[in-house]
mmCIF file of C-alpha atoms and ligand atoms in Angstrom:
data_model
loop_
_atom_site.group_PDB
_atom_site.id
_atom_site.type_symbol
_atom_site.label_atom_id
_atom_site.label_comp_id
_atom_site.label_asym_id
_atom_site.label_seq_id
_atom_site.Cartn_x
_atom_site.Cartn_y
_atom_site.Cartn_z
ATOM 1 C CA MET A 1 0.000 0.000 0.000
ATOM 2 C CA GLY A 2 1.507 3.256 -0.996
ATOM 3 C CA LEU A 3 -0.489 5.939 0.702
ATOM 4 C CA ARG A 4 2.348 7.407 2.603
ATOM 5 C CA PRO A 5 3.284 10.452 0.551
ATOM 6 C CA ASN A 6 6.770 11.040 1.776
ATOM 7 C CA LEU A 7 7.858 7.523 2.386
ATOM 8 C CA LEU A 8 11.037 7.657 0.390
ATOM 9 C CA THR A 9 11.879 11.073 1.671
ATOM 10 C CA ARG A 10 11.177 9.919 5.146
ATOM 11 C CA ARG A 11 13.451 6.947 4.956
ATOM 12 C CA ALA A 12 16.236 8.861 3.304
ATOM 13 C CA ALA A 13 16.102 11.971 5.385
ATOM 14 C CA GLY A 14 17.868 12.482 8.625
ATOM 15 C CA VAL A 15 16.284 14.151 11.582
ATOM 16 C CA ALA A 16 14.246 17.037 10.369
ATOM 17 C CA SER A 17 15.252 20.398 11.677
ATOM 18 C CA THR A 18 12.092 22.244 12.463
ATOM 19 C CA THR A 19 11.565 25.569 14.098
ATOM 20 C CA PHE A 20 8.689 25.783 16.498
ATOM 21 C CA ALA A 21 6.962 28.803 17.871
ATOM 22 C CA LEU A 22 7.694 29.083 21.549
ATOM 23 C CA LEU A 23 4.279 30.000 22.839
ATOM 24 C CA LEU A 24 4.352 27.956 25.969
ATOM 25 C CA SER A 25 5.761 29.720 28.943
ATOM 26 C CA THR A 26 8.857 27.990 30.143
ATOM 27 C CA ALA A 27 7.510 28.500 33.614
ATOM 28 C CA ALA A 28 4.821 26.001 32.854
ATOM 29 C CA VAL A 29 7.263 23.330 31.952
ATOM 30 C CA GLY A 30 8.352 21.438 34.950
ATOM 31 C CA VAL A 31 5.457 22.446 37.126
ATOM 32 C CA VAL A 32 3.842 19.274 38.214
ATOM 33 C CA PRO A 33 1.052 19.365 40.742
ATOM 34 C CA ALA A 34 1.801 17.931 44.101
ATOM 35 C CA ALA A 35 0.639 14.386 44.225
ATOM 36 C CA SER A 36 -1.319 15.094 47.357
ATOM 37 C CA ALA A 37 -3.544 17.501 45.483
ATOM 38 C CA TYR A 38 -5.288 14.733 43.672
ATOM 39 C CA SER A 39 -6.763 11.411 44.259
ATOM 40 C CA ALA A 40 -4.752 8.508 43.045
ATOM 41 C CA ALA A 41 -4.508 8.279 39.313
ATOM 42 C CA PRO A 42 -6.285 5.370 37.771
ATOM 43 C CA ASP A 43 -3.874 2.650 36.911
ATOM 44 C CA SER A 44 -4.872 2.226 33.345
ATOM 45 C CA THR A 45 -1.905 0.070 32.709
ATOM 46 C CA SER A 46 -2.790 -2.514 35.245
ATOM 47 C CA CYS A 47 -2.384 -5.980 33.914
ATOM 48 C CA ALA A 48 -4.907 -7.343 36.333
ATOM 49 C CA GLU A 49 -7.933 -5.591 34.949
ATOM 50 C CA PRO A 50 -11.212 -6.932 36.248
ATOM 51 C CA THR A 51 -12.643 -9.058 33.528
ATOM 52 C CA ASP A 52 -16.238 -8.086 34.101
ATOM 53 C CA ALA A 53 -15.620 -4.458 33.236
ATOM 54 C CA HIS A 54 -13.708 -5.274 30.120
ATOM 55 C CA ALA A 55 -15.621 -8.034 28.506
ATOM 56 C CA ASP A 56 -16.419 -5.913 25.503
ATOM 57 C CA VAL A 57 -13.068 -4.286 25.091
ATOM 58 C CA HIS A 58 -11.390 -4.626 21.762
ATOM 59 C CA SER A 59 -8.229 -6.564 21.537
ATOM 60 C CA ASP A 60 -4.761 -5.392 22.051
ATOM 61 C CA ALA A 61 -2.276 -2.673 21.545
ATOM 62 C CA ARG A 62 -1.113 -3.517 18.127
ATOM 63 C CA VAL A 63 -1.273 -6.921 16.585
ATOM 64 C CA ARG A 64 -0.207 -8.280 13.285
ATOM 65 C CA GLY A 65 -2.633 -8.093 10.365
ATOM 66 C CA GLY A 66 -4.849 -11.079 9.869
ATOM 67 C CA ALA A 67 -4.132 -12.494 13.261
ATOM 68 C CA ALA A 68 -5.725 -9.411 14.727
ATOM 69 C CA LYS A 69 -9.249 -10.704 14.608
ATOM 70 C CA ALA A 70 -8.338 -13.838 16.451
ATOM 71 C CA ALA A 71 -6.690 -11.776 19.129
ATOM 72 C CA HIS A 72 -9.680 -9.558 19.745
ATOM 73 C CA LYS A 73 -10.558 -11.273 22.963
ATOM 74 C CA ARG A 74 -7.364 -10.186 24.598
ATOM 75 C CA HIS A 75 -7.299 -7.169 26.844
ATOM 76 C CA ASP A 76 -4.779 -4.564 26.209
ATOM 77 C CA PRO A 77 -3.475 -1.801 28.392
ATOM 78 C CA ASN A 78 -3.857 0.585 25.490
ATOM 79 C CA GLU A 79 -7.487 -0.096 24.726
ATOM 80 C CA LEU A 80 -9.427 1.448 27.536
ATOM 81 C CA THR A 81 -13.013 1.263 28.655
ATOM 82 C CA ALA A 82 -15.162 4.406 28.665
ATOM 83 C CA LYS A 83 -14.822 4.518 32.438
ATOM 84 C CA GLN A 84 -11.058 4.304 32.331
ATOM 85 C CA VAL A 85 -10.933 7.105 29.784
ATOM 86 C CA GLN A 86 -13.305 9.218 31.863
ATOM 87 C CA GLU A 87 -11.094 8.828 34.929
ATOM 88 C CA ARG A 88 -7.910 9.551 33.038
ATOM 89 C CA GLU A 89 -9.413 12.616 31.355
ATOM 90 C CA ALA A 90 -10.635 14.008 34.668
ATOM 91 C CA ASP A 91 -7.170 13.650 36.117
ATOM 92 C CA PHE A 92 -5.604 15.213 33.030
ATOM 93 C CA ALA A 93 -7.977 18.204 33.105
ATOM 94 C CA ALA A 94 -7.366 18.726 36.816
ATOM 95 C CA ALA A 95 -3.620 18.568 36.362
ATOM 96 C CA LEU A 96 -3.824 21.093 33.552
ATOM 97 C CA ARG A 97 -5.955 23.465 35.605
ATOM 98 C CA ASN A 98 -3.527 23.232 38.467
ATOM 99 C CA SER A 99 -0.576 23.824 36.182
ATOM 100 C CA THR A 100 -2.232 26.878 34.688
ATOM 101 C CA LEU A 101 -3.029 28.326 38.086
ATOM 102 C CA ARG A 102 0.495 27.834 39.321
ATOM 103 C CA SER A 103 2.271 29.167 36.319
ATOM 104 C CA LYS A 104 -0.185 31.770 35.038
ATOM 105 C CA SER A 105 1.066 30.542 31.732
ATOM 106 C CA SER A 106 -0.518 30.313 28.342
ATOM 107 C CA LEU A 107 -1.617 26.770 28.942
ATOM 108 C CA ARG A 108 -5.215 26.673 27.997
ATOM 109 C CA THR A 109 -7.250 26.296 31.118
ATOM 110 C CA GLY A 110 -8.889 22.968 31.561
ATOM 111 C CA SER A 111 -8.435 21.884 27.999
ATOM 112 C CA THR A 112 -6.806 18.582 27.443
ATOM 113 C CA GLU A 113 -6.307 19.274 23.801
ATOM 114 C CA GLY A 114 -5.790 23.013 23.703
ATOM 115 C CA GLN A 115 -5.188 24.074 20.148
ATOM 116 C CA THR A 116 -3.461 27.204 21.397
ATOM 117 C CA VAL A 117 -0.780 25.366 23.253
ATOM 118 C CA ALA A 118 2.665 25.788 21.939
ATOM 119 C CA LEU A 119 4.893 23.347 20.227
ATOM 120 C CA ALA A 120 8.068 24.059 22.085
ATOM 121 C CA PRO A 121 11.007 21.851 21.237
ATOM 122 C CA ILE A 122 11.072 19.010 23.728
ATOM 123 C CA SER A 123 13.942 16.563 23.751
ATOM 124 C CA ILE A 124 13.202 13.080 25.055
ATOM 125 C CA PRO A 125 16.099 10.903 26.234
ATOM 126 C CA VAL A 126 15.690 7.307 25.090
ATOM 127 C CA VAL A 127 17.141 4.189 26.668
ATOM 128 C CA VAL A 128 16.700 1.023 24.611
ATOM 129 C CA HIS A 129 16.823 -2.319 26.391
ATOM 130 C CA VAL A 130 17.410 -5.210 24.005
ATOM 131 C CA ILE A 131 16.082 -8.359 25.642
ATOM 132 C CA GLN A 132 17.836 -11.400 24.224
ATOM 133 C CA ARG A 133 17.605 -15.134 24.738
ATOM 134 C CA ASP A 134 21.050 -15.567 23.265
ATOM 135 C CA SER A 135 23.391 -13.847 20.858
ATOM 136 C CA THR A 136 21.579 -14.928 17.686
ATOM 137 C CA ARG A 137 19.235 -12.762 15.694
ATOM 138 C CA ALA A 138 16.470 -15.302 16.293
ATOM 139 C CA GLY A 139 17.279 -14.959 19.942
ATOM 140 C CA GLY A 140 16.608 -11.236 19.903
ATOM 141 C CA ASN A 141 19.962 -9.772 18.938
ATOM 142 C CA ILE A 142 18.712 -6.685 17.082
ATOM 143 C CA PRO A 143 21.671 -4.742 15.683
ATOM 144 C CA ASP A 144 22.511 -1.190 16.676
ATOM 145 C CA SER A 145 21.872 -0.067 13.109
ATOM 146 C CA MET A 146 18.180 -0.938 13.380
ATOM 147 C CA ILE A 147 17.890 0.819 16.713
ATOM 148 C CA ASN A 148 19.442 3.944 15.250
ATOM 149 C CA SER A 149 16.986 3.723 12.363
ATOM 150 C CA GLN A 150 14.125 3.443 14.828
ATOM 151 C CA ILE A 151 15.211 6.637 16.537
ATOM 152 C CA SER A 152 15.377 8.295 13.141
ATOM 153 C CA VAL A 153 11.848 7.110 12.299
ATOM 154 C CA LEU A 154 10.580 8.533 15.582
ATOM 155 C CA ASN A 155 12.208 11.865 14.886
ATOM 156 C CA GLN A 156 10.765 12.032 11.403
ATOM 157 C CA ALA A 157 7.268 11.023 12.484
ATOM 158 C CA TYR A 158 7.125 13.470 15.392
ATOM 159 C CA SER A 159 8.629 16.331 13.389
ATOM 160 C CA GLY A 160 5.924 16.116 10.745
ATOM 161 C CA ALA A 161 8.449 15.153 8.077
ATOM 162 C CA THR A 162 6.324 12.221 6.943
ATOM 163 C CA GLY A 163 3.287 14.371 6.227
ATOM 164 C CA GLY A 164 1.589 15.031 9.547
ATOM 165 C CA ALA A 165 1.660 17.811 12.103
ATOM 166 C CA ALA A 166 4.887 18.761 13.820
ATOM 167 C CA THR A 167 4.681 17.825 17.480
ATOM 168 C CA GLY A 168 7.772 19.498 18.914
ATOM 169 C CA PHE A 169 9.213 16.254 20.259
ATOM 170 C CA THR A 170 12.651 14.979 19.374
ATOM 171 C CA PHE A 171 14.280 11.754 20.527
ATOM 172 C CA GLN A 172 17.881 11.322 21.643
ATOM 173 C CA LEU A 173 19.285 7.852 22.068
ATOM 174 C CA GLN A 174 21.158 7.760 25.380
ATOM 175 C CA LYS A 175 22.029 4.133 25.667
ATOM 176 C CA ILE A 176 21.545 0.666 24.220
ATOM 177 C CA ASN A 177 21.389 -1.827 27.048
ATOM 178 C CA ARG A 178 21.755 -5.446 25.949
ATOM 179 C CA VAL A 179 20.399 -8.026 28.347
ATOM 180 C CA THR A 180 20.600 -11.773 27.886
ATOM 181 C CA ASN A 181 17.986 -13.414 30.066
ATOM 182 C CA ALA A 182 15.976 -16.339 28.745
ATOM 183 C CA SER A 183 13.363 -15.944 31.480
ATOM 184 C CA TRP A 184 12.389 -12.559 30.029
ATOM 185 C CA TYR A 185 12.171 -13.883 26.486
ATOM 186 C CA PRO A 186 9.696 -13.600 24.963
ATOM 187 C CA ILE A 187 8.361 -10.605 26.864
ATOM 188 C CA VAL A 188 4.944 -11.671 28.092
ATOM 189 C CA GLN A 189 2.527 -8.786 28.469
ATOM 190 C CA GLY A 190 1.191 -8.510 31.991
ATOM 191 C CA SER A 191 3.440 -11.187 33.404
ATOM 192 C CA SER A 192 5.431 -11.124 36.590
ATOM 193 C CA ALA A 193 8.476 -11.565 34.370
ATOM 194 C CA GLU A 194 7.651 -8.266 32.636
ATOM 195 C CA ARG A 195 7.477 -6.566 36.005
ATOM 196 C CA SER A 196 10.719 -8.056 37.167
ATOM 197 C CA MET A 197 12.408 -7.099 33.887
ATOM 198 C CA LYS A 198 11.281 -3.493 34.196
ATOM 199 C CA THR A 199 12.075 -3.340 37.893
ATOM 200 C CA SER A 200 15.615 -4.401 37.091
ATOM 201 C CA LEU A 201 16.159 -2.304 33.999
ATOM 202 C CA ARG A 202 14.107 0.877 33.975
ATOM 203 C CA THR A 203 16.226 3.994 34.224
ATOM 204 C CA GLY A 204 15.722 7.756 34.344
ATOM 205 C CA GLY A 205 12.880 9.992 35.416
ATOM 206 C CA LYS A 206 9.397 10.429 34.029
ATOM 207 C CA ASN A 207 10.863 12.176 31.007
ATOM 208 C CA THR A 208 13.028 9.209 30.006
ATOM 209 C CA LEU A 209 11.604 6.895 27.396
ATOM 210 C CA ASN A 210 12.511 3.312 28.222
ATOM 211 C CA MET A 211 11.989 1.101 25.189
ATOM 212 C CA TYR A 212 12.160 -2.680 25.566
ATOM 213 C CA LEU A 213 12.800 -4.765 22.456
ATOM 214 C CA GLY A 214 12.294 -8.480 22.107
ATOM 215 C CA GLU A 215 10.058 -11.253 20.908
ATOM 216 C CA LEU A 216 6.590 -10.645 22.326
ATOM 217 C CA SER A 217 3.762 -12.799 23.602
ATOM 218 C CA ASP A 218 0.537 -13.421 21.728
ATOM 219 C CA ASP A 219 1.659 -12.106 18.345
ATOM 220 C CA LEU A 220 1.700 -8.598 19.727
ATOM 221 C CA LEU A 221 3.571 -5.798 18.040
ATOM 222 C CA GLY A 222 3.862 -3.750 21.185
ATOM 223 C CA TRP A 223 2.275 -2.074 24.180
ATOM 224 C CA ALA A 224 2.817 1.023 26.250
ATOM 225 C CA THR A 225 1.974 2.750 29.491
ATOM 226 C CA PHE A 226 0.099 6.029 29.635
ATOM 227 C CA PRO A 227 1.588 8.890 31.651
ATOM 228 C CA LYS A 228 0.724 9.285 35.305
ATOM 229 C CA ARG A 229 1.545 11.861 37.932
ATOM 230 C CA THR A 230 3.870 9.535 39.755
ATOM 231 C CA LEU A 231 6.598 7.464 38.223
ATOM 232 C CA ASP A 232 5.744 3.812 37.917
ATOM 233 C CA VAL A 233 8.394 1.180 37.383
ATOM 234 C CA MET A 234 6.285 -0.245 34.570
ATOM 235 C CA ASP A 235 6.525 3.033 32.652
ATOM 236 C CA GLY A 236 7.751 2.636 29.099
ATOM 237 C CA VAL A 237 7.067 1.022 25.759
ATOM 238 C CA VAL A 238 7.567 -2.562 24.670
ATOM 239 C CA VAL A 239 8.145 -3.103 20.970
ATOM 240 C CA LEU A 240 8.624 -6.222 18.872
ATOM 241 C CA GLY A 241 12.291 -6.188 17.890
ATOM 242 C CA GLU A 242 11.565 -7.367 14.371
ATOM 243 C CA SER A 243 9.232 -4.370 13.827
ATOM 244 C CA LEU A 244 12.227 -2.087 13.710
ATOM 245 C CA PRO A 245 13.101 -0.464 10.372
ATOM 246 C CA SER A 246 16.069 -1.262 8.176
ATOM 247 C CA GLY A 247 15.916 -5.003 8.573
ATOM 248 C CA GLY A 248 12.950 -6.079 10.698
ATOM 249 C CA THR A 249 11.248 -9.247 9.527
ATOM 250 C CA ALA A 250 7.667 -8.435 10.606
ATOM 251 C CA THR A 251 6.057 -8.185 7.175
ATOM 252 C CA ASN A 252 3.946 -5.022 6.769
ATOM 253 C CA TYR A 253 5.006 -3.862 10.221
ATOM 254 C CA ASN A 254 8.711 -3.328 9.813
ATOM 255 C CA LEU A 255 9.036 0.372 9.055
ATOM 256 C CA GLY A 256 9.258 1.410 12.696
ATOM 257 C CA ASP A 257 5.746 2.683 13.259
ATOM 258 C CA THR A 258 4.950 0.285 16.053
ATOM 259 C CA GLY A 259 7.496 2.370 17.922
ATOM 260 C CA THR A 260 5.815 5.565 16.731
ATOM 261 C CA HIS A 261 2.400 4.270 17.828
ATOM 262 C CA GLU A 262 3.479 3.054 21.250
ATOM 263 C CA VAL A 263 5.310 6.275 22.004
ATOM 264 C CA GLY A 264 2.061 8.059 21.097
ATOM 265 C CA HIS A 265 0.369 6.198 23.959
ATOM 266 C CA TRP A 266 3.309 6.995 26.226
ATOM 267 C CA LEU A 267 2.630 10.661 25.425
ATOM 268 C CA ASN A 268 -1.052 10.231 26.300
ATOM 269 C CA LEU A 269 -2.707 9.551 22.954
ATOM 270 C CA TYR A 270 -5.548 7.067 22.681
ATOM 271 C CA HIS A 271 -6.365 5.038 19.609
ATOM 272 C CA THR A 272 -8.267 6.912 16.922
ATOM 273 C CA PHE A 273 -11.083 4.397 17.387
ATOM 274 C CA GLN A 274 -11.327 4.960 21.147
ATOM 275 C CA GLY A 275 -14.991 5.350 22.053
ATOM 276 C CA GLY A 276 -16.170 4.366 18.588
ATOM 277 C CA CYS A 277 -18.638 6.726 16.952
ATOM 278 C CA SER A 278 -20.047 8.259 20.116
ATOM 279 C CA GLY A 279 -18.911 10.602 22.834
ATOM 280 C CA SER A 280 -15.581 12.351 22.855
ATOM 281 C CA GLY A 281 -13.777 9.500 21.118
ATOM 282 C CA ASP A 282 -10.052 9.879 21.487
ATOM 283 C CA GLY A 283 -10.376 13.339 23.032
ATOM 284 C CA VAL A 284 -8.911 14.983 19.958
ATOM 285 C CA SER A 285 -11.211 17.071 17.789
ATOM 286 C CA ASP A 286 -9.380 16.799 14.488
ATOM 287 C CA THR A 287 -9.272 13.002 14.311
ATOM 288 C CA PRO A 288 -12.616 11.905 12.816
ATOM 289 C CA ALA A 289 -14.541 9.308 14.771
ATOM 290 C CA GLU A 290 -14.003 5.679 13.840
ATOM 291 C CA ARG A 291 -16.162 2.753 14.918
ATOM 292 C CA GLU A 292 -13.390 0.177 15.235
ATOM 293 C CA PRO A 293 -9.763 -0.365 14.312
ATOM 294 C CA ALA A 294 -8.727 -0.327 10.669
ATOM 295 C CA TYR A 295 -6.326 -3.004 9.478
ATOM 296 C CA GLN A 296 -4.143 -3.236 6.379
ATOM 297 C CA CYS A 297 -4.847 -0.085 4.342
ATOM 298 C CA PRO A 298 -8.523 0.278 3.397
ATOM 299 C CA THR A 299 -9.704 2.756 0.798
ATOM 300 C CA GLY A 300 -12.411 5.299 1.622
ATOM 301 C CA ARG A 301 -13.310 3.749 4.952
ATOM 302 C CA ASP A 302 -15.994 5.749 6.771
ATOM 303 C CA THR A 303 -17.566 3.896 9.692
ATOM 304 C CA CYS A 304 -19.266 6.761 11.553
ATOM 305 C CA THR A 305 -21.922 9.212 10.387
ATOM 306 C CA ALA A 306 -20.012 12.119 11.895
ATOM 307 C CA ALA A 307 -17.982 14.246 9.523
ATOM 308 C CA GLY A 308 -14.757 12.947 8.108
ATOM 309 C CA LYS A 309 -13.522 9.625 6.840
ATOM 310 C CA ASP A 310 -11.780 7.223 9.179
ATOM 311 C CA PRO A 311 -8.283 8.374 10.131
ATOM 312 C CA ILE A 312 -6.620 5.274 8.761
ATOM 313 C CA THR A 313 -3.384 7.127 8.007
ATOM 314 C CA ASN A 314 -3.027 8.209 11.606
ATOM 315 C CA PHE A 315 -0.242 6.638 13.649
ATOM 316 C CA MET A 316 -2.791 5.750 16.334
ATOM 317 C CA ASP A 317 -4.837 3.397 14.173
ATOM 318 C CA TYR A 318 -3.932 -0.271 13.477
ATOM 319 C CA THR A 319 -3.101 -0.117 9.777
ATOM 320 C CA TYR A 320 0.102 -1.223 8.050
ATOM 321 C CA ASP A 321 3.191 0.849 8.668
ATOM 322 C CA SER A 322 3.168 1.869 5.002
ATOM 323 C CA CYS A 323 -0.366 3.236 5.439
ATOM 324 C CA MET A 324 0.147 5.436 8.498
ATOM 325 C CA TYR A 325 2.127 8.630 8.357
ATOM 326 C CA GLN A 326 0.622 11.327 10.509
ATOM 327 C CA PHE A 327 -0.322 12.843 13.808
ATOM 328 C CA THR A 328 -2.815 15.724 13.760
ATOM 329 C CA ALA A 329 -2.341 19.204 15.228
ATOM 330 C CA GLY A 330 -4.820 18.276 17.961
ATOM 331 C CA GLN A 331 -2.840 15.189 18.877
ATOM 332 C CA ALA A 332 0.333 17.270 18.960
ATOM 333 C CA SER A 333 -1.226 19.738 21.379
ATOM 334 C CA ARG A 334 -2.565 16.965 23.558
ATOM 335 C CA MET A 335 0.873 15.357 23.765
ATOM 336 C CA VAL A 336 2.560 18.645 24.656
ATOM 337 C CA ASN A 337 -0.024 19.331 27.369
ATOM 338 C CA ALA A 338 0.440 15.853 28.748
ATOM 339 C CA TRP A 339 4.188 16.266 28.690
ATOM 340 C CA THR A 340 3.901 19.487 30.656
ATOM 341 C CA VAL A 341 1.794 18.103 33.448
ATOM 342 C CA TYR A 342 2.972 14.506 33.604
ATOM 343 C CA ARG A 343 6.476 14.091 32.281
ATOM 344 C CA ALA A 344 8.363 17.387 32.121
ATOM 345 C CA ALA A 345 9.671 17.139 35.661
ATOM 346 C CA ALA A 346 12.006 14.220 35.983
HETATM 347 ZN ZN1 ZN B 1 -2.139 1.068 20.623
#
């Protein structure tokens, strides 16, 4: 599928150099409300979700093509119930209000999307943990070259170089940490082994992106945690190693956009199909509503009566890597707001 307009440019280009308007008061950055000011944040990333509340939840974070349907019964930390979204959004709005009051900044009061919010350059340190069973490629030994390409793909996607909105985020690789531990391979989502892996390996503050690479359970492409006011040892993104660009073997999903997608969750984006056709959907006004995930790369898909065709080219849908190439301006603002209140202070 060749919908991505700047695919060749994207793959050939280095990190785009983009100038952003600095509209957001620097005073706002780094102001995080005292934890005591709020009730405990909902743990949307809990692996032990009560089954009764989630019986109708769509499947998982990101699964491979045709296998997706079969996996629909699985719960995923990145597909939330309406109640979970409601709780998260209330916390987000409260945190934004508090931040605005404290800083008297230009943060838009109470808006979780806030089109007026600035796209200040924000540099995110990245630590990549390569989980290996042994030193073979089949055992998880993803070369440095692919990891560097993944960082490049992130920088291009978040700069708008692939055709979407510029977000203001850039990614700096700090370290590649290679770990040989057969008991963590494959990485099983929601397992005690995942917790022990992250407890042992996670580094940095809330602003540090910890990315775990490996073979994954259940044919998953990846999963991520959403931001919270307090640092959780589980914080980070897990990505199928073979989804990385420049050599990954995951057919249709090897251009690096599983990484792009999971980092979107880490920066507080929901799926474009969150909430289906009703309600506030994904909480972003410029992503048209979508009844359910799109797979592969459908033409002219339009599953809701509301205006706009399905956002199948958005990084937060489930389409092929070659099909998705953009974030919207609304998503960019939402991520920057979330960064300010949840992740800016290490
Ligand atoms: Zn997802």
